[in-house]
Tab-separated table of C-alpha atoms and ligand atoms in Angstrom:
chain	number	residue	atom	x	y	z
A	1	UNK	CA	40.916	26.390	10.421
A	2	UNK	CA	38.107	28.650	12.012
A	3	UNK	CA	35.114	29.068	9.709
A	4	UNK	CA	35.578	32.700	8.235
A	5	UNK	CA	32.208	32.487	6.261
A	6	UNK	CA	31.177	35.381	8.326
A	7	UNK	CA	33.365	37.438	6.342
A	8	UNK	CA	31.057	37.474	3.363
A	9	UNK	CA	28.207	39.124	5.648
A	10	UNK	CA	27.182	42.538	4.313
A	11	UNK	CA	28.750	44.122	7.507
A	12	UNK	CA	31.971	43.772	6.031
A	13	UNK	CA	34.243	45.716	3.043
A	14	UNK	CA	36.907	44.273	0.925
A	15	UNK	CA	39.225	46.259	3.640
A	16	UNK	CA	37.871	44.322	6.644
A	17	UNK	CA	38.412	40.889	4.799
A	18	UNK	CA	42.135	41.790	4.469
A	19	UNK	CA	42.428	43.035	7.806
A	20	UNK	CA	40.828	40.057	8.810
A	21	UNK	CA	43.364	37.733	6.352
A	22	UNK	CA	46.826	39.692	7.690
A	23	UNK	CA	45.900	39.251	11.004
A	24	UNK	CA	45.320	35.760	11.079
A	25	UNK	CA	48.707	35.232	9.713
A	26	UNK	CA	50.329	37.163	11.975
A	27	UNK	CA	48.893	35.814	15.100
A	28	UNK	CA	49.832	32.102	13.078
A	29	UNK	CA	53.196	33.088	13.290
A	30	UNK	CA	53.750	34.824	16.740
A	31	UNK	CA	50.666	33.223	19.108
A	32	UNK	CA	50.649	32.238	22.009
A	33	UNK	CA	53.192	34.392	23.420
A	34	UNK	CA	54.844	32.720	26.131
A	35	UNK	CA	52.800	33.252	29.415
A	36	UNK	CA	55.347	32.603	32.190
A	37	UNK	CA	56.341	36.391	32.769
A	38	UNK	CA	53.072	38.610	32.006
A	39	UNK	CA	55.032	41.723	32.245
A	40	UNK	CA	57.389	41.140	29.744
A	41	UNK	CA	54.549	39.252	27.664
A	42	UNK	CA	52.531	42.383	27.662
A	43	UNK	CA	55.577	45.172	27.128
A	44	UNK	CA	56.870	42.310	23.919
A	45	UNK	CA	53.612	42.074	22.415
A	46	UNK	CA	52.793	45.505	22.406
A	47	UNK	CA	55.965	46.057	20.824
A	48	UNK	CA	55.663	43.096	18.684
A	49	UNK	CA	51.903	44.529	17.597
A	50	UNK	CA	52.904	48.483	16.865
A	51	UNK	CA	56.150	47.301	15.071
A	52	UNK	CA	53.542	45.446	13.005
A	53	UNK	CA	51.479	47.916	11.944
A	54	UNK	CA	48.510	46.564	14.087
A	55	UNK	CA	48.047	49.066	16.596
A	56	UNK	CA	47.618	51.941	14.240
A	57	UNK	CA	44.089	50.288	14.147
A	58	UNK	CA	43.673	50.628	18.038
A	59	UNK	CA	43.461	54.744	17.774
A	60	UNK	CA	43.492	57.212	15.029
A	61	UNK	CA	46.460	58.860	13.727
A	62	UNK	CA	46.714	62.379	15.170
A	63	UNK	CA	48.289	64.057	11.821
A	64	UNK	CA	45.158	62.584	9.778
A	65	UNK	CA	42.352	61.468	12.263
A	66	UNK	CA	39.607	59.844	11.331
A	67	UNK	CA	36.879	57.627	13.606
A	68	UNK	CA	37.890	54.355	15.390
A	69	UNK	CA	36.475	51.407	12.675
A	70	UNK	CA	34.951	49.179	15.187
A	71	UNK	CA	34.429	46.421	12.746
A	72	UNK	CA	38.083	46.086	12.342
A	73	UNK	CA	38.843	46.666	16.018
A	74	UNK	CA	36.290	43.819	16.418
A	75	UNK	CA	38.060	41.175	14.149
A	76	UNK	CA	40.868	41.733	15.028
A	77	UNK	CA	40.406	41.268	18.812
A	78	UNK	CA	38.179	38.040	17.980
A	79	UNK	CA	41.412	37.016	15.738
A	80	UNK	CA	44.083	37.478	18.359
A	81	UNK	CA	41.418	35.826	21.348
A	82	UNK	CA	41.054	32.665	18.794
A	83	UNK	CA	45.132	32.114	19.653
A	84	UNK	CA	46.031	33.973	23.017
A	85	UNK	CA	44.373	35.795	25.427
A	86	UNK	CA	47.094	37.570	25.725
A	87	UNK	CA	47.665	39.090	22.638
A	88	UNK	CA	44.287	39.940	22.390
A	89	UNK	CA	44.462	41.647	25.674
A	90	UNK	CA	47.303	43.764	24.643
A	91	UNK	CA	46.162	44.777	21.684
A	92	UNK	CA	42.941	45.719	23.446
A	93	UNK	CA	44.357	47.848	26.172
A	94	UNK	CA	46.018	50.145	23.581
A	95	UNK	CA	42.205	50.674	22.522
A	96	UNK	CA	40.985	51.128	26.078
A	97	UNK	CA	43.513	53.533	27.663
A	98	UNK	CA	43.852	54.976	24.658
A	99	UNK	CA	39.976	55.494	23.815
A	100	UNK	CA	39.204	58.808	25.735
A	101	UNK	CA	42.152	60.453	23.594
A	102	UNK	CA	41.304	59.414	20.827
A	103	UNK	CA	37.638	60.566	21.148
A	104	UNK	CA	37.764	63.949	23.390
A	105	UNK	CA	41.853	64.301	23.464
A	106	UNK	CA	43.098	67.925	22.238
A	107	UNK	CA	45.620	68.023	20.057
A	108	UNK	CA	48.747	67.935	22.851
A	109	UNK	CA	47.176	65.209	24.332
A	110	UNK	CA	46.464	62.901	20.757
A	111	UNK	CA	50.204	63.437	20.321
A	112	UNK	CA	50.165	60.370	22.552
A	113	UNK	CA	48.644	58.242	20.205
A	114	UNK	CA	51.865	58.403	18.179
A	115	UNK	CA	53.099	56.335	20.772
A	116	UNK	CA	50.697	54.069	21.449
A	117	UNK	CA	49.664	53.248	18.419
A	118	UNK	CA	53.668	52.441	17.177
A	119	UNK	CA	53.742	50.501	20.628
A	120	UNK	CA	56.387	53.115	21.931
A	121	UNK	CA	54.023	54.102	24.853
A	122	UNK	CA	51.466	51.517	26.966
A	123	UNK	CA	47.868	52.484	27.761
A	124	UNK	CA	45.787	52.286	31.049
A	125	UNK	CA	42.288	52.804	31.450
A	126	UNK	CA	41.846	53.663	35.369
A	127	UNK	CA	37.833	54.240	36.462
A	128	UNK	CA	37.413	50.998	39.254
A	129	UNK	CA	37.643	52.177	42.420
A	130	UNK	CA	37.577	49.388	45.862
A	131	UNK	CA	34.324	50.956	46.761
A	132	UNK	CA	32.709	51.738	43.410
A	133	UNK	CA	32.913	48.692	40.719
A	134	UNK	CA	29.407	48.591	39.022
A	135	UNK	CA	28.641	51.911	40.591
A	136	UNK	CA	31.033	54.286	38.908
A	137	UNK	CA	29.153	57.403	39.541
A	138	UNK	CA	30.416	57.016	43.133
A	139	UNK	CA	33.988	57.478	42.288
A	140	UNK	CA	36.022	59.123	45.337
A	141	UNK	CA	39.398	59.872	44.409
A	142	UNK	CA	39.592	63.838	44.338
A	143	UNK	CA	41.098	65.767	41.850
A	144	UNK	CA	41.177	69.042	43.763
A	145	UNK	CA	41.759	72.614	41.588
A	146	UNK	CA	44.810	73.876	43.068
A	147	UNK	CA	46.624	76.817	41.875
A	148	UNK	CA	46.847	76.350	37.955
A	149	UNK	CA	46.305	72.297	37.683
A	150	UNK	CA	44.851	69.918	40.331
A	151	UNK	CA	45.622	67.218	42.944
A	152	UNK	CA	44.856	64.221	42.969
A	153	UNK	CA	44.203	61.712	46.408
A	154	UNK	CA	42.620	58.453	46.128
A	155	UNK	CA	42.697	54.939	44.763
A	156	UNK	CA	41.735	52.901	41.958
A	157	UNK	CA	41.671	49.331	41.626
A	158	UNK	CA	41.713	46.154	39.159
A	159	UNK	CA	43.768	48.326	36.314
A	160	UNK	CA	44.704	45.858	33.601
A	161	UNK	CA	48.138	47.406	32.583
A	162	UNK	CA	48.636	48.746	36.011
A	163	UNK	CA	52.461	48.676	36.316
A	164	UNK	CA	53.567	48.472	33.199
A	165	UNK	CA	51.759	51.238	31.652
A	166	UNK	CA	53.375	54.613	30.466
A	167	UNK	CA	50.305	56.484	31.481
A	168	UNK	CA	46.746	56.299	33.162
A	169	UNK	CA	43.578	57.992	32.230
A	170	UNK	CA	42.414	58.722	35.570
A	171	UNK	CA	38.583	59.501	36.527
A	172	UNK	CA	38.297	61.647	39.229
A	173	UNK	CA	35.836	63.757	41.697
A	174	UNK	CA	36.407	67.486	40.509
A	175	UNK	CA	32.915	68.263	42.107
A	176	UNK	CA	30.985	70.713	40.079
A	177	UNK	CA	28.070	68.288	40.689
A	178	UNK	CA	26.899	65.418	43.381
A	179	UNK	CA	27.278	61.907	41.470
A	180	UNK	CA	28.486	61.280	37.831
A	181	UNK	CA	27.558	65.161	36.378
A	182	UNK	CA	30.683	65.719	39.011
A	183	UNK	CA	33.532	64.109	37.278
A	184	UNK	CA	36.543	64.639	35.262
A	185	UNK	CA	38.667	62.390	33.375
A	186	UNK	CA	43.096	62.846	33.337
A	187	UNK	CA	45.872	61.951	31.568
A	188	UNK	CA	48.443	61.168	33.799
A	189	UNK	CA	52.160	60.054	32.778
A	190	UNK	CA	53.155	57.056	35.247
A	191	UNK	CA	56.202	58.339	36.024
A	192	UNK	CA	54.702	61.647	38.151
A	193	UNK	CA	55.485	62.049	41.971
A	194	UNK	CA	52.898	60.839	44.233
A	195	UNK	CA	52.344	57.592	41.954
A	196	UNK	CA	52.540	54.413	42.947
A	197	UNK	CA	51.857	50.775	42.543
A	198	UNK	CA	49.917	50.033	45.693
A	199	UNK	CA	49.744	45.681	44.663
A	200	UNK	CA	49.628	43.760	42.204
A	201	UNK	CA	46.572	41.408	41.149
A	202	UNK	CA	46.635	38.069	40.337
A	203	UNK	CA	43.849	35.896	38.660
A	204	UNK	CA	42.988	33.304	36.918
A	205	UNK	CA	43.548	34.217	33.386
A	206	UNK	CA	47.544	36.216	34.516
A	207	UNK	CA	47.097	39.550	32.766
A	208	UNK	CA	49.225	43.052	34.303
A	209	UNK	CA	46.857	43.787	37.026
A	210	UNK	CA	47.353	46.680	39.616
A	211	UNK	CA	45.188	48.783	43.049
A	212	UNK	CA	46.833	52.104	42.496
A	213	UNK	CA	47.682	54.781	44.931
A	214	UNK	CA	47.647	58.667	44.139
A	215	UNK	CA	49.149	60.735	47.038
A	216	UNK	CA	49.207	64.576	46.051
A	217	UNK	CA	49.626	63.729	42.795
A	218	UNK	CA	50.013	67.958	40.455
A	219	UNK	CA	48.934	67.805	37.194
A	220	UNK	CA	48.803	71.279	35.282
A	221	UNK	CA	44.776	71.925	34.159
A	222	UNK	CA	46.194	70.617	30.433
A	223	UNK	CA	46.630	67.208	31.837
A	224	UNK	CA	42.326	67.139	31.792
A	225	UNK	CA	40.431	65.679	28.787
A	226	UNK	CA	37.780	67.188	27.751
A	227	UNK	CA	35.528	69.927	30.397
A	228	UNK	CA	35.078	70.070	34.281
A	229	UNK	CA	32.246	67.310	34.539
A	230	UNK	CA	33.149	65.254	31.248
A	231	UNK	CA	34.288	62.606	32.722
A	232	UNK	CA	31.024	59.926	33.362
A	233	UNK	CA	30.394	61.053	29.438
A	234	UNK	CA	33.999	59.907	28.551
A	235	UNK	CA	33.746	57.080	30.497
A	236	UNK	CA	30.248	55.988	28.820
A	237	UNK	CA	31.529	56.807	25.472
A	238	UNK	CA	34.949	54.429	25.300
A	239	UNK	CA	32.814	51.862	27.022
A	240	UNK	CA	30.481	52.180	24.332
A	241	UNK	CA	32.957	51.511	21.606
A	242	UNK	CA	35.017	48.757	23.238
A	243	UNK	CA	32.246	46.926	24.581
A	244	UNK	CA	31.474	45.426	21.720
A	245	UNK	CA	35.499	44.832	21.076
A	246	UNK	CA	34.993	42.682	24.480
A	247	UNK	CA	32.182	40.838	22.818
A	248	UNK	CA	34.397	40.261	19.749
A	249	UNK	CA	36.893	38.517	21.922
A	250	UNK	CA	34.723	36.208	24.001
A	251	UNK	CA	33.389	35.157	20.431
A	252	UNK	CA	36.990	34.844	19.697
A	253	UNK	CA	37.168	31.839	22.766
A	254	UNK	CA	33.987	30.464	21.455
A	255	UNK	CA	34.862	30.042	18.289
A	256	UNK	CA	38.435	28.179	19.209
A	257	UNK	CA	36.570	26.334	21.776
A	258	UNK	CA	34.305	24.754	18.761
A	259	UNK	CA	36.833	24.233	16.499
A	260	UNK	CA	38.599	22.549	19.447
A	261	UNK	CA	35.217	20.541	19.939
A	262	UNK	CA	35.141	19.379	16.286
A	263	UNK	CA	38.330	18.270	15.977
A	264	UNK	CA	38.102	16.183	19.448
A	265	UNK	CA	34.967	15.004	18.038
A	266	UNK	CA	36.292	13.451	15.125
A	267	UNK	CA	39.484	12.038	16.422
A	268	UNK	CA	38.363	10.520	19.842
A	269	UNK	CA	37.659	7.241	19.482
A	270	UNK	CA	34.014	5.784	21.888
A	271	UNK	CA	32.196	2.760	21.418
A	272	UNK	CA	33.393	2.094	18.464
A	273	UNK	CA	33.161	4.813	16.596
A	274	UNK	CA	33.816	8.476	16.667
A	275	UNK	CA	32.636	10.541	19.459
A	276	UNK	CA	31.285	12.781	16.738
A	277	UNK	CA	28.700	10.249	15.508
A	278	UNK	CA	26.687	10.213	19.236
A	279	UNK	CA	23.590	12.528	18.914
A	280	UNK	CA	24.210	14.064	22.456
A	281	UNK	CA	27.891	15.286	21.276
A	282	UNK	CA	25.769	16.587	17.506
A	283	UNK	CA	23.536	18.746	19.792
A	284	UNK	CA	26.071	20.163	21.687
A	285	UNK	CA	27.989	21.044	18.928
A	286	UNK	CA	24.698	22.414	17.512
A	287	UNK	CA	24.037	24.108	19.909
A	288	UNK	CA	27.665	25.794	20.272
A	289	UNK	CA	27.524	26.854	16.553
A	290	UNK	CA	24.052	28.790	17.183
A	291	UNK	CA	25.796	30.734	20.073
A	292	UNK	CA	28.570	31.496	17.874
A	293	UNK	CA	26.879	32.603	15.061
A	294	UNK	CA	24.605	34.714	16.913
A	295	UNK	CA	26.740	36.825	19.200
A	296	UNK	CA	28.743	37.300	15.456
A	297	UNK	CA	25.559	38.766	14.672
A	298	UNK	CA	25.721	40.977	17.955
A	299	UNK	CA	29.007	41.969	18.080
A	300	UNK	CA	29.190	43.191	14.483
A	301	UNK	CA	25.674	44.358	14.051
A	302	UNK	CA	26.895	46.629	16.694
A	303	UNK	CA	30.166	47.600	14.942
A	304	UNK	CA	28.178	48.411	12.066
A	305	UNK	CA	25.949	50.657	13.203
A	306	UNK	CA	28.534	52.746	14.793
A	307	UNK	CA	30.724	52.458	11.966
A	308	UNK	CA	27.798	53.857	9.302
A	309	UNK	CA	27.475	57.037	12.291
A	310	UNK	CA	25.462	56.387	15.008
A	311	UNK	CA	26.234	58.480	17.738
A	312	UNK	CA	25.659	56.354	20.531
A	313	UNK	CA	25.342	52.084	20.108
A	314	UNK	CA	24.520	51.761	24.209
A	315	UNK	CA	21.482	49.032	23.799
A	316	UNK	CA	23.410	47.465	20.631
A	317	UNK	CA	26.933	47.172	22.663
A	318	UNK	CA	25.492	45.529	26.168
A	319	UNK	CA	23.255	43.032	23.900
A	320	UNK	CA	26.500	41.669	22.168
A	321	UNK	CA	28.355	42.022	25.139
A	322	UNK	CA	25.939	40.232	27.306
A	323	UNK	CA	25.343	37.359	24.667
A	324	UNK	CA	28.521	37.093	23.277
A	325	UNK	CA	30.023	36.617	27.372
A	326	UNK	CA	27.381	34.573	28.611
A	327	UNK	CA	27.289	32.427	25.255
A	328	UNK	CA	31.115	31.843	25.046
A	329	UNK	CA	31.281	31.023	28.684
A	330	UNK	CA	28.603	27.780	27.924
A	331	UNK	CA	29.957	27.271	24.503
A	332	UNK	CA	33.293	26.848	26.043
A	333	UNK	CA	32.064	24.217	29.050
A	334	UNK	CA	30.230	22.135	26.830
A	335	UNK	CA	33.744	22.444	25.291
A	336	UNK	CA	35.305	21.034	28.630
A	337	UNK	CA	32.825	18.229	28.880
A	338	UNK	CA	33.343	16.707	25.347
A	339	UNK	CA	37.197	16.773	26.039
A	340	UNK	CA	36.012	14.457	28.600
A	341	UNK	CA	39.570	14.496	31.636
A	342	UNK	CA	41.912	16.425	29.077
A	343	UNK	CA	39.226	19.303	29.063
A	344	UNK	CA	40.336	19.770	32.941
A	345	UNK	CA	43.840	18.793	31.987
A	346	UNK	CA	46.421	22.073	33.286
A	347	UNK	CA	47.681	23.871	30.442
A	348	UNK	CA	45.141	22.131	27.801
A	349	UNK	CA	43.634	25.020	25.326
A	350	UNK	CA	39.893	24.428	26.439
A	351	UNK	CA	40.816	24.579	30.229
A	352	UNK	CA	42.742	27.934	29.070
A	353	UNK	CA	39.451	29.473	27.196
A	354	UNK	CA	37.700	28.208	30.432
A	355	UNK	CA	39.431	30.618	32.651
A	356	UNK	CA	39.949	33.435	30.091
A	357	UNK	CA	36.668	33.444	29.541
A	358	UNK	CA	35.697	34.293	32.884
A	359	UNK	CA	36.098	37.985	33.934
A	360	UNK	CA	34.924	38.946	30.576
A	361	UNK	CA	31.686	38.551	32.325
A	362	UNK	CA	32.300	41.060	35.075
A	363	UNK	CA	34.504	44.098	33.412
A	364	UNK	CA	33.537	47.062	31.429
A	365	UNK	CA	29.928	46.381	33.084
A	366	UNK	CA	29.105	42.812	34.735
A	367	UNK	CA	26.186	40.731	32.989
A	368	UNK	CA	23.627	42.349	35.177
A	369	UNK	CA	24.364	45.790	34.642
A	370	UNK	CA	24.075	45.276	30.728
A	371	UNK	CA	21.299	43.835	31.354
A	372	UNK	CA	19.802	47.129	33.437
A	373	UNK	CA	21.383	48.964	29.954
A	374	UNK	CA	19.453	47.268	27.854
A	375	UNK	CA	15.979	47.336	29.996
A	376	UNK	CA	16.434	51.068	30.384
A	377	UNK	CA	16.822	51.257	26.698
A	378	UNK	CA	13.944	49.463	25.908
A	379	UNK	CA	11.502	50.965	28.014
A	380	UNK	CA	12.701	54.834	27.319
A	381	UNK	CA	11.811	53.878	23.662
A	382	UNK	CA	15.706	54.460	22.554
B	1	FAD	C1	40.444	41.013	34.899
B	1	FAD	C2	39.883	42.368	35.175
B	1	FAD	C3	40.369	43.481	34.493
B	1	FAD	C4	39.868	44.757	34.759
B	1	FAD	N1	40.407	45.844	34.125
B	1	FAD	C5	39.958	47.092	34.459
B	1	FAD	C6	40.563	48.263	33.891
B	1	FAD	O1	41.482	48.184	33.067
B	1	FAD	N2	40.108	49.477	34.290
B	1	FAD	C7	39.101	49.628	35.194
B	1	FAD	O2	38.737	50.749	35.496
B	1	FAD	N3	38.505	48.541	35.753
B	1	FAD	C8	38.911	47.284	35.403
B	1	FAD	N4	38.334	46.171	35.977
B	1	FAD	C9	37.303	46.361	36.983
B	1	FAD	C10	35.921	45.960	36.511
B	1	FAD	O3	35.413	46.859	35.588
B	1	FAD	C11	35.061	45.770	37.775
B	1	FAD	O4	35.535	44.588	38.417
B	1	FAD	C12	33.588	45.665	37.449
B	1	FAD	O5	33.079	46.903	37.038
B	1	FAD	C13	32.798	45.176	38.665
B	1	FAD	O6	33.116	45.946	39.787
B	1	FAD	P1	33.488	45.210	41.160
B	1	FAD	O7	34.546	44.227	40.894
B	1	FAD	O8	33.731	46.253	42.168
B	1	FAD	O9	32.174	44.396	41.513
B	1	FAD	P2	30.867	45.009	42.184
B	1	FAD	O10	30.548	46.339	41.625
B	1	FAD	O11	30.997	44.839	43.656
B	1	FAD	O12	29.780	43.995	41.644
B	1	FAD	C14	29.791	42.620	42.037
B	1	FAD	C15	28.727	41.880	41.282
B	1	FAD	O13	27.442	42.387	41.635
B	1	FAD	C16	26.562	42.226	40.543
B	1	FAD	N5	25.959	43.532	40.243
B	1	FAD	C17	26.599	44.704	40.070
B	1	FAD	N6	25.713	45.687	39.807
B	1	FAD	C18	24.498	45.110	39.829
B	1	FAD	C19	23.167	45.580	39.652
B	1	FAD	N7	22.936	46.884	39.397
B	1	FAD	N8	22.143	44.701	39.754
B	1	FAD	C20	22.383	43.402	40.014
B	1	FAD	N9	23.606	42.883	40.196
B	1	FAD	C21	24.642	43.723	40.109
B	1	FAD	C22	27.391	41.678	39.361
B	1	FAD	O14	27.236	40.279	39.289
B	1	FAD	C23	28.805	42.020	39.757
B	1	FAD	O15	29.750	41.150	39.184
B	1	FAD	C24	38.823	44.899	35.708
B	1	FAD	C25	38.310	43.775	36.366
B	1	FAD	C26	38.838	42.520	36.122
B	1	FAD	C27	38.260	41.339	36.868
C-alpha cells in the first residue's frame, strides 16, 4: 500500500481525499489494462474511465463550467501512473487534447467536452512538428484564410492519440505575425478530407503514437479557437496546467518504484539477512523517499497555487516538472539496481517504470527547456 500521508497536507480538501480514495479503488480493480493491443487499450480505457465518472474531472462540464481543479487532475494521474502507464496516459490525453477547449473553446466548440469527458469522443493535442520540437514558435504547417474558413498543408509529428483520436487540436501558421505572435490553434474532427495517418510511432513505453499529414484540409473560420494569433498563448496555457499533471505521474512511477524497493528489500534474502538491513540499500531507499516527497511538494504546490487563482503557474509547473522527471527517473534505477537481475527481467514492474519513465523527460518541454523557463523566470523577477 503506497503511503497516502500526503493527503493530510494543507494542499488538500476533504473532496480531494475522496477523489483520491475512489480512484485508488478503481484502478485496484481494472489496472493494468492489458498492453498487447495499444489501440484497443487506449479506445477501452477511455471508455472504461468516462463510463466511470472519471473523466468528467479531465474538462469542465459545458452546461455548468467551472475551472480545471489541478489538484485532483494531479492525483489522479499520480494514482492511475502508480498501476499502469497506460491508464494514466489515457486519462491524461482527455486533459491534453481537450485543454484548449476547455480554456478558450466557445460554446459550439465546449459541446465537445460532452464527449470527451463521458469517453464518447478521444482527444489529441497536435503542436510537434519534424522540424520544430523544443522550438514551437517555428511551426510550419499553414492554415491559409480561404474563402470563409481556411486550409490547412503541413505535418505534425509524435501525436500521442494519433489514430485513434476523434479529433485534433491543430496549431497552425495563420501569419498575422513572424514567429509565435503568428499562430492559430484548430479543432479539427479526424474524419475531414485531406486527413491522414502518415505512420505510426513506436517506443519504448507502446502508447497510440502518430506523424500526421494535412493535404488541403477546409475547415469553416468556426473550427478556430480563440483569435487570429492565439495560438502560442493556447499552447502556453494547457502546457501550463498539465505540466504539472506530467509531474504528478512521474511521481506516480516513483512512488510504485519505492514501494516496489521496500517490499524487495524486506523479502530478499543476502548474507544472511534481509537486503533491507545493509546500510547502502537504507540510503538508497533514503534517498528515494526524499525525491518522492519533494517533487509531491512540487507538483502540488503547483496545483495549489493555480487552484486558489493564479493566472499563470509557468516557474511553479517546469520546477515540478523538471524535479518530479528527473527525480523519478533516478528513484526508479536505484529501483532497478536493488532488484538486483529481476530489475532487468522483461515484463518485471520496475523494468516497466524504467521505460515509462523515460519520455516524460522530453514531452510537453524537455528537461532543458524547463530549465530555460525557470531561469527566465527568475531573472525577470516573476
Ligand atoms: C512519447 C511522446 C509523446 C508525445 N506526445 C505529443 C503530443 O501528444 N503532442 C505533441 O504536440 N507533441 C508530442 N510529443 C512531442 C514532444 O513534445 C517533443 O518530442 C518535444 O517537444 C521535443 O521535441 P523533439 O522531439 O523535436 O526534440 P528537439 O526539439 O530536437 O530537442 C532534442 C533535445 O534537445 C535538447 N534541447 C531542446 N531545446 C533545448 C535548449 N533550448 N537548450 C538546450 N537543450 C535543448 C533536449 O534535450 C531535447 O530533448 C511527444 C513526444 C513523445 C516522445
Amino acid at each position: 500500500m503506497a503511503d497516502t500521508s500526503f493527503l493530510n497536507w494543507p494542499f488538500f480538501d476533504d473532496r480531494h481525499r475522496a477523489v483520491a480514495k475512489g480512484i485508488e479503488e478503481w484502478a485496484m480493480a481494472n489496472l493494468p489494462a492489458d498492453h498487447d493491443d495499444v489501440d484497443s487499450a487506449c479506445r477501452d480505457l477511455v471508455k472504461q474511465l468516462g463510463g466511470d465518472g472519471w473523466l468528467k474531472h479531465s474538462a469542465p462540464d459545458p452546461d455548468a463550467p467551472s475551472p480545471l481543479d489541478v489538484r485532483t487532475l494531479c492525483l489522479i494521474r499520480e494514482t492511475l501512473a502508480r498501476h499502469d502507464a497506460l491508464g494514466d496516459f489515457a486519462f491524461a490525453m482527455q486533459g491534453l487534447g481537450a485543454g484548449p477547449i476547455s480554456l478558450f473553446g466557445n460554446t459550439q466548440q465546449r459541446d465537445w467536452l460532452k464527449r470527451t469527458r463521458s469517453g464518447a469522443a478521444i482527444a489529441a493535442f497536435a503542436l510537434t512538428e519534424p522540424k520544430s520540437g523544443s522550438d514551437v514558435a517555428n511551426i510550419e504547417l499553414t492554415a491559409q484564410h480561404y474563402g470563409t474558413g481556411y486550409v490547412l498543408d503541413g505535418e505534425k509529428t509524435w501525436i500521442s492519440n494519433g489514430g485513434i483520436a476523434d479529433f485534433y487540436i491543430v496549431f497552425g501558421r495563420t501569419g498575422e505575425a513572424p514567429g509565435a505572435k503568428g499562430l492559430s490553434a484548430f479543432l479539427v474532427p479526424a474524419k475531414v478530407p485531406g486527413f491522414s495517418i502518415a505512420e505510426r510511432l513506436e517506443t519504448i513505453s507502446p502508447h497510440p503514437l502518430a506523424r500526421l499529414k494535412f493535404e488541403r484540409v477546409c475547415v469553416p473560420a468556426t473550427a478556430m479557437i480563440g483569435a487570429p494569433g492565439d495560438g502560442f498563448k493556447i499552447a502556453m496555457a494547457t502546457l501550463d496546467i498539465f505540466r504539472s499533471t506530467v509531474a504528478a505521474a512521474a511521481l506516480g512511477f516513483a512512488r510504485r518504484a519505492l514501494d516496489e524497493t521496500i517490499k524487495r528489500a524486506r523479502s530478499r534474502e543476502l548474507f544472511g539477512g534481509p537486503l533491507a538491513d545493509l546500510q547502502m540499500v537504507q540510503a538508497s531507499i533514503a534517498e528515494m523517499a526524499v525525491d518522492v516527497d519533494a517533487a509531491a511538494l512540487l507538483v502540488y504546490r503547483a496545483a495549489w497555487t493555480k487552484d486558489n487563482g493564479a493566472a499563470r503557474v509557468t516557474r511553479e509547473a517546469a520546477m515540478a516538472k523538471l524535479f518530479a522527471t528527473e527525480r523519478a527517473q533516478k528513484v526508479i534505477d536505484k529501483a532497478v539496481q536493488i532488484h538486483g537481475g529481476d530489475g532487468v527481467r522483461h515484463g518485471h514492474i520496475v523494468e516497466r517504470l524504467y521505460r515509462d519513465i523515460r519520455a516524460l523527460r522530453i514531452y510537453e518541454g524537455a528537461s532543458e527547456v524547463q530549465k530555460i523557463v525557470i531561469a527566465r523566470q527568475m531573472l525577470s523577477g516573476a
